[in-house]
Short mmCIF file of C-alpha atoms and ligand atoms in Angstrom, two decimals:
data_model
loop_
_atom_site.label_atom_id
_atom_site.label_comp_id
_atom_site.label_asym_id
_atom_site.label_seq_id
_atom_site.Cartn_x
_atom_site.Cartn_y
_atom_site.Cartn_z
CA UNK A 1 -50.03 -50.62 -27.81
CA UNK A 2 -51.55 -48.76 -24.58
CA UNK A 3 -54.77 -49.19 -23.29
CA UNK A 4 -55.50 -45.15 -24.45
CA UNK A 5 -54.37 -46.10 -27.79
CA UNK A 6 -56.16 -49.73 -27.99
CA UNK A 7 -59.20 -47.57 -27.20
CA UNK A 8 -58.82 -44.65 -29.07
CA UNK A 9 -62.34 -44.57 -30.50
CA UNK A 10 -63.73 -44.52 -26.94
CA UNK A 11 -65.08 -41.61 -25.16
CA UNK A 12 -63.66 -41.84 -21.92
CA UNK A 13 -66.38 -40.85 -18.88
CA UNK A 14 -64.64 -38.73 -15.84
CA UNK A 15 -66.83 -40.86 -13.43
CA UNK A 16 -68.11 -43.86 -13.44
CA UNK A 17 -70.48 -45.97 -11.51
CA UNK A 18 -70.53 -49.49 -11.34
CA UNK A 19 -73.42 -51.86 -9.63
CA UNK A 20 -72.10 -55.41 -9.99
CA UNK A 21 -74.75 -57.60 -10.15
CA UNK A 22 -75.43 -61.25 -10.71
CA UNK A 23 -72.77 -63.16 -8.94
CA UNK A 24 -75.15 -65.47 -7.21
CA UNK A 25 -76.67 -66.05 -10.95
CA UNK A 26 -73.53 -66.62 -12.41
CA UNK A 27 -72.66 -69.29 -9.80
CA UNK A 28 -76.07 -70.87 -9.66
CA UNK A 29 -75.81 -71.18 -13.73
CA UNK A 30 -72.14 -73.00 -13.15
CA UNK A 31 -73.70 -74.75 -10.37
CA UNK A 32 -71.49 -73.47 -7.89
CA UNK A 33 -72.13 -72.18 -4.50
CA UNK A 34 -72.67 -68.35 -4.42
CA UNK A 35 -69.52 -67.54 -2.59
CA UNK A 36 -67.67 -68.56 -5.84
CA UNK A 37 -69.97 -65.61 -7.90
CA UNK A 38 -68.19 -62.99 -5.40
CA UNK A 39 -64.72 -64.32 -5.56
CA UNK A 40 -64.95 -64.42 -9.27
CA UNK A 41 -66.39 -61.29 -9.13
CA UNK A 42 -63.10 -59.67 -7.30
CA UNK A 43 -61.06 -60.70 -10.74
CA UNK A 44 -63.63 -58.16 -12.62
CA UNK A 45 -62.49 -55.72 -10.32
CA UNK A 46 -59.58 -56.03 -10.17
CA UNK A 47 -59.67 -56.03 -14.34
CA UNK A 48 -62.12 -53.01 -14.27
CA UNK A 49 -60.03 -50.89 -11.75
CA UNK A 50 -57.21 -51.39 -14.29
CA UNK A 51 -58.27 -50.64 -17.42
CA UNK A 52 -60.59 -47.63 -15.96
CA UNK A 53 -57.43 -45.85 -14.67
CA UNK A 54 -55.49 -46.74 -17.61
CA UNK A 55 -58.13 -45.08 -19.81
CA UNK A 56 -57.72 -41.86 -17.57
CA UNK A 57 -61.18 -42.51 -15.83
CA UNK A 58 -60.72 -39.59 -12.95
CA UNK A 59 -63.19 -41.82 -10.26
CA UNK A 60 -64.66 -44.99 -10.17
CA UNK A 61 -67.17 -45.57 -7.79
CA UNK A 62 -68.18 -49.68 -7.10
CA UNK A 63 -71.08 -50.91 -5.02
CA UNK A 64 -69.48 -53.72 -3.02
CA UNK A 65 -71.56 -54.06 -0.22
CA UNK A 66 -75.09 -51.82 0.19
CA UNK A 67 -76.88 -51.50 3.67
CA UNK A 68 -79.31 -53.96 2.42
CA UNK A 69 -76.64 -56.34 2.01
CA UNK A 70 -76.36 -57.03 5.81
CA UNK A 71 -79.82 -58.89 5.56
CA UNK A 72 -78.04 -61.76 3.48
CA UNK A 73 -77.24 -65.21 5.39
CA UNK A 74 -74.30 -64.49 8.08
CA UNK A 75 -72.25 -66.78 6.23
CA UNK A 76 -72.42 -64.95 2.83
CA UNK A 77 -71.79 -61.77 4.83
CA UNK A 78 -68.81 -62.82 6.57
CA UNK A 79 -67.35 -64.35 3.02
CA UNK A 80 -67.58 -61.09 1.46
CA UNK A 81 -66.23 -59.29 4.39
CA UNK A 82 -63.19 -61.74 4.16
CA UNK A 83 -63.34 -61.03 0.13
CA UNK A 84 -63.04 -57.46 0.86
CA UNK A 85 -60.16 -58.05 3.08
CA UNK A 86 -58.16 -60.15 0.93
CA UNK A 87 -58.57 -57.41 -1.89
CA UNK A 88 -57.61 -54.84 -0.11
CA UNK A 89 -54.27 -57.30 1.15
CA UNK A 90 -53.52 -58.28 -2.46
CA UNK A 91 -54.44 -55.50 -4.65
CA UNK A 92 -52.18 -52.69 -2.92
CA UNK A 93 -49.09 -53.36 -5.41
CA UNK A 94 -51.85 -52.69 -8.04
CA UNK A 95 -53.79 -49.94 -6.89
CA UNK A 96 -49.81 -48.22 -6.31
CA UNK A 97 -48.82 -49.33 -9.83
CA UNK A 98 -51.87 -47.36 -11.53
CA UNK A 99 -51.66 -44.59 -9.30
CA UNK A 100 -55.13 -45.32 -7.75
CA UNK A 101 -55.94 -43.28 -4.79
CA UNK A 102 -58.59 -45.22 -2.70
CA UNK A 103 -61.82 -43.71 -0.76
CA UNK A 104 -64.48 -45.11 1.09
CA UNK A 105 -68.28 -44.17 1.03
CA UNK A 106 -70.56 -45.86 3.70
CA UNK A 107 -71.16 -45.94 6.97
CA UNK A 108 -68.53 -47.26 9.14
CA UNK A 109 -70.55 -48.55 12.49
CA UNK A 110 -71.48 -52.20 11.54
CA UNK A 111 -68.03 -52.77 9.55
CA UNK A 112 -65.97 -55.45 11.38
CA UNK A 113 -62.77 -53.68 12.77
CA UNK A 114 -60.47 -55.59 10.91
CA UNK A 115 -61.82 -54.43 7.53
CA UNK A 116 -61.93 -50.83 8.85
CA UNK A 117 -58.24 -51.15 10.22
CA UNK A 118 -57.40 -52.61 6.55
CA UNK A 119 -59.24 -49.83 4.72
CA UNK A 120 -57.93 -47.09 6.93
CA UNK A 121 -54.54 -48.46 6.31
CA UNK A 122 -55.05 -48.76 2.09
CA UNK A 123 -56.50 -45.48 2.18
CA UNK A 124 -53.42 -43.92 4.00
CA UNK A 125 -51.21 -45.74 2.02
CA UNK A 126 -52.60 -44.45 -1.63
CA UNK A 127 -53.79 -41.16 -0.20
CA UNK A 128 -50.89 -39.65 -2.20
CA UNK A 129 -51.58 -41.16 -5.62
CA UNK A 130 -52.72 -39.01 -7.99
CA UNK A 131 -54.37 -41.10 -10.51
CA UNK A 132 -57.60 -42.55 -10.32
CA UNK A 133 -59.79 -42.20 -7.21
CA UNK A 134 -61.44 -45.56 -6.52
CA UNK A 135 -64.56 -45.48 -4.07
CA UNK A 136 -65.40 -48.75 -2.98
CA UNK A 137 -69.53 -48.37 -1.55
CA UNK A 138 -69.50 -50.68 1.72
CA UNK A 139 -71.88 -50.68 3.85
CA UNK A 140 -73.35 -47.89 1.63
CA UNK A 141 -76.84 -46.94 0.92
CA UNK A 142 -77.99 -43.61 -0.89
CA UNK A 143 -81.28 -43.11 1.37
CA UNK A 144 -78.70 -43.31 4.39
CA UNK A 145 -75.98 -41.15 3.31
CA UNK A 146 -79.32 -38.55 2.53
CA UNK A 147 -80.19 -38.81 6.41
CA UNK A 148 -76.81 -38.49 7.56
CA UNK A 149 -76.16 -35.90 5.85
CA UNK A 150 -79.43 -33.51 6.62
CA UNK A 151 -78.30 -34.75 10.17
CA UNK A 152 -75.41 -32.73 9.67
CA UNK A 153 -77.24 -29.99 8.18
CA UNK A 154 -79.74 -30.30 11.38
CA UNK A 155 -76.96 -29.96 13.81
CA UNK A 156 -74.93 -26.98 12.15
CA UNK A 157 -78.17 -25.06 11.89
CA UNK A 158 -79.35 -25.81 15.41
CA UNK A 159 -75.50 -24.63 16.55
CA UNK A 160 -75.95 -21.56 14.61
CA UNK A 161 -73.18 -22.11 12.31
CA UNK A 162 -75.94 -22.34 9.05
CA UNK A 163 -78.34 -20.57 8.50
CA UNK A 164 -81.78 -22.50 7.67
CA UNK A 165 -82.10 -20.08 4.20
CA UNK A 166 -78.53 -20.55 3.39
CA UNK A 167 -79.47 -24.67 3.16
CA UNK A 168 -78.86 -25.07 -0.85
CA UNK A 169 -77.80 -28.07 -3.45
CA UNK A 170 -74.34 -27.24 -2.70
CA UNK A 171 -75.15 -27.44 1.12
CA UNK A 172 -76.00 -31.00 0.63
CA UNK A 173 -73.52 -32.31 -1.90
CA UNK A 174 -71.03 -31.28 0.47
CA UNK A 175 -72.36 -33.34 3.27
CA UNK A 176 -72.48 -36.41 1.34
CA UNK A 177 -69.46 -39.28 2.04
CA UNK A 178 -67.21 -38.42 -0.82
CA UNK A 179 -68.46 -34.85 -1.60
CA UNK A 180 -65.33 -34.15 -3.57
CA UNK A 181 -65.67 -36.90 -6.19
CA UNK A 182 -67.14 -35.75 -9.65
CA UNK A 183 -70.84 -36.68 -9.78
CA UNK A 184 -71.05 -40.09 -12.36
CA UNK A 185 -71.57 -39.18 -16.30
CA UNK A 186 -71.73 -42.98 -16.55
CA UNK A 187 -73.76 -45.59 -14.53
CA UNK A 188 -73.47 -49.21 -15.26
CA UNK A 189 -75.51 -52.11 -14.00
CA UNK A 190 -74.54 -55.58 -15.08
CA UNK A 191 -76.58 -58.87 -15.16
CA UNK A 192 -79.48 -56.98 -17.64
CA UNK A 193 -81.46 -55.35 -14.15
CA UNK A 194 -82.92 -52.26 -15.28
CA UNK A 195 -82.85 -50.71 -11.28
CA UNK A 196 -80.85 -48.20 -9.52
CA UNK A 197 -81.05 -50.25 -5.90
CA UNK A 198 -80.36 -47.15 -3.67
CA UNK A 199 -77.10 -46.27 -5.34
CA UNK A 200 -75.64 -42.77 -5.28
CA UNK A 201 -79.56 -41.36 -5.43
CA UNK A 202 -78.33 -37.79 -5.18
CA UNK A 203 -74.80 -37.90 -7.37
CA UNK A 204 -76.65 -39.91 -10.55
CA UNK A 205 -79.47 -36.99 -11.09
CA UNK A 206 -77.63 -36.63 -14.98
CA UNK A 207 -76.10 -39.68 -15.30
CA UNK A 208 -76.04 -42.06 -18.34
CA UNK A 209 -77.18 -45.21 -17.49
CA UNK A 210 -75.66 -48.67 -19.13
CA UNK A 211 -77.40 -51.82 -18.82
CA UNK A 212 -74.84 -54.63 -19.60
CA UNK A 213 -76.74 -58.32 -19.92
CA UNK A 214 -73.54 -59.92 -18.67
CA UNK A 215 -73.46 -61.20 -15.15
CA UNK A 216 -70.46 -59.18 -13.02
CA UNK A 217 -68.07 -62.18 -12.91
CA UNK A 218 -67.95 -62.37 -16.88
CA UNK A 219 -67.50 -58.68 -16.95
CA UNK A 220 -64.47 -57.84 -18.93
CA UNK A 221 -62.35 -55.20 -20.86
CA UNK A 222 -64.83 -55.54 -24.07
CA UNK A 223 -67.92 -55.09 -22.01
CA UNK A 224 -66.48 -51.86 -20.32
CA UNK A 225 -65.37 -50.59 -23.84
CA UNK A 226 -68.65 -51.31 -24.85
CA UNK A 227 -70.19 -49.13 -22.29
CA UNK A 228 -67.95 -46.26 -23.25
CA UNK A 229 -69.18 -46.58 -26.81
CA UNK A 230 -72.60 -46.89 -25.94
CA UNK A 231 -71.86 -43.58 -23.28
CA UNK A 232 -70.11 -41.69 -26.52
CA UNK A 233 -73.19 -41.94 -28.49
CA UNK A 234 -75.31 -40.13 -25.84
CA UNK A 235 -76.69 -36.50 -26.48
CA UNK A 236 -76.52 -34.94 -22.59
CA UNK A 237 -78.53 -31.94 -22.21
CA UNK A 238 -78.84 -31.48 -18.91
CA UNK A 239 -82.57 -30.41 -19.30
CA UNK A 240 -81.05 -27.37 -21.81
CA UNK A 241 -82.01 -26.85 -25.06
CA UNK A 242 -78.87 -27.54 -27.22
C1 FPP B 301 -74.23 -58.53 -6.42
O1 FPP B 301 -74.67 -59.57 -7.09
C2 FPP B 301 -72.69 -58.51 -5.39
C3 FPP B 301 -72.68 -57.79 -4.37
C4 FPP B 301 -74.01 -57.96 -3.38
C5 FPP B 301 -71.58 -58.04 -3.68
C6 FPP B 301 -70.08 -57.37 -4.76
C7 FPP B 301 -69.15 -58.02 -4.32
C8 FPP B 301 -67.99 -58.17 -5.18
C9 FPP B 301 -68.17 -58.17 -6.58
C10 FPP B 301 -66.97 -58.97 -4.68
C11 FPP B 301 -66.05 -58.14 -3.69
C12 FPP B 301 -65.72 -56.46 -3.96
C13 FPP B 301 -64.65 -56.10 -3.91
C14 FPP B 301 -64.67 -54.61 -4.78
C15 FPP B 301 -63.40 -56.84 -3.81
P1 FPP B 301 -75.67 -61.04 -6.32
O2 FPP B 301 -74.78 -61.70 -5.37
O3 FPP B 301 -77.14 -59.79 -5.74
O4 FPP B 301 -75.85 -61.43 -7.55
P2 FPP B 301 -77.52 -62.02 -7.87
O5 FPP B 301 -78.81 -60.93 -8.00
O6 FPP B 301 -77.34 -63.00 -8.94
O7 FPP B 301 -78.11 -63.42 -6.71
#
C-alpha cells in the first residue's frame, strides 16, 4: 500500500513548517550528550522529509539552525554544522529518489565555506526535481529576514527603481529569502513548547499551529499523521466570516 493510500483519511497541507525542538531534552532523558539528540534528530528529519514528499506536501520548511543558535557553545555549533554536512552528503540519494528539490533560507555570511559548498551543490543537483521543495532554514531568523528585505527595498527606493508608495505586502513578500515558497498552512512544533521562536514571522500569518508533545528525535510518521489530522479539523477563516 502506498503512503497516500495508507493515509487516505488525512488532509495534507500544501505547505508545512516545523520547529524541531527537544533534541537536548531527549538526550538528557536518555543520559546522553546533547549531540546524540541532534544525531537522532537527523533520522526524524529523513523520515519526515520522505513521508511529506510521499503524501504530496508541496513545501516543507525545517528550522535546522537559527541565527540565535550561533550563541551555543562552540563545540555544539561545530557538531551541528558537521551533522548538516553529513546530512547533505548522505541524503542526496533519498532526495533524488523522492523528487525533492532543496532550497535554503537564511544568511550565508557566517556559514562555514564547506557547508555552503555542499549546500549549493545539493541545491544545484536537486534543482531539476519536480516534487516537494525542502527548505532548510539554516542561520535563519525571521527578524533578520525582514531586516534584509527592508534593506533591499530601501536600496531600490534610493536608486529610483521603486516608488515608496508602491511598497506593499507583495513587495515585502518578494524580498524574503524564498519568495516563491507557499506560506505554511501548518506549523508544527515538537517538545510541547508554545513559542514561535523567530521563525517565519511574516509567512505564518495564517498558519494553523500544532504542538506535538514528543521531542523531535522521537517524532515519527504517526506523529506527522496526527498533526495532519489535527489540521484537517481546523476551520480556516482567514479573518473572514464563513
Ligand atoms: C532544537 O533542540 C534543535 C536544534 C537547535 C537543531 C535541530 C537540528 C537537527 C534536528 C539535526 C540537523 C538538521 C538537519 C536538517 C540535518 P534543542 O537543542 O534546542 O533541544 P532542547 O530545547 O531540548 O535543549
